């Protein structure tokens, strides 16, 4: 019997904790802009916690749709600060996470969850402000049979995620920054944040140069009044 599809692997590389901390105050559009806008989840993930922010190392899980045995194992294995990222195939017929699991994860210092699937007991995530993004809710509970895998490459919302990627989530969705590029991307996003803050000031003063809009239209051959 080959074990591919039913494996539990350790997470061996994580981003620097100072980098994770910096990402708590950088919006996801700034991070995805600095990866050429191709790395990030498509629309459809909802934050069930009030603050909507999340950052940490990706502890990845791939489940059989509707089954959460491997998510339970991940909660027992992940380290404080990790984000459990579950590729549950976008399945919405069974919830694979609930309040008992939330409380276990919270107790262990796990930073939060990203679930490409459904959760239940969703009021508890809001009340405890415990970070969790998911595609929806249903009271229909999970099966606990496996198979599934831990710390293998996964995809969530059409975004590839490698174990140990720097995960950042907010009201606009979730982005996974590949570990080897994380420092560079975060620095570039911070420079973009400073540029956008200057733009906001120029808008308030009425001094923002808008000539690029007509120039772009003319270059494309558009007739202007
Ligand atoms: O039964 C489960 O595994 C999910 C659940 O509702 C909980 O954790 O409270
Ligand atoms: Mg429950």
CSV table of C-alpha atoms in Angstrom, one decimal, residues 56-57 74 99 101 135 174 203:
chain,number,residue,atom,x,y,z
A,56,UNK,CA,1.4,33.4,10.7
A,57,UNK,CA,3.2,30.4,9.3
A,74,UNK,CA,-3.1,19.5,12.9
A,99,UNK,CA,-16.2,25.5,18.7
A,101,UNK,CA,-11.7,22.7,17.9
A,135,UNK,CA,-16.3,29.8,2.6
A,174,UNK,CA,-5.9,35.8,2.2
A,203,UNK,CA,-6.1,64.0,-2.7
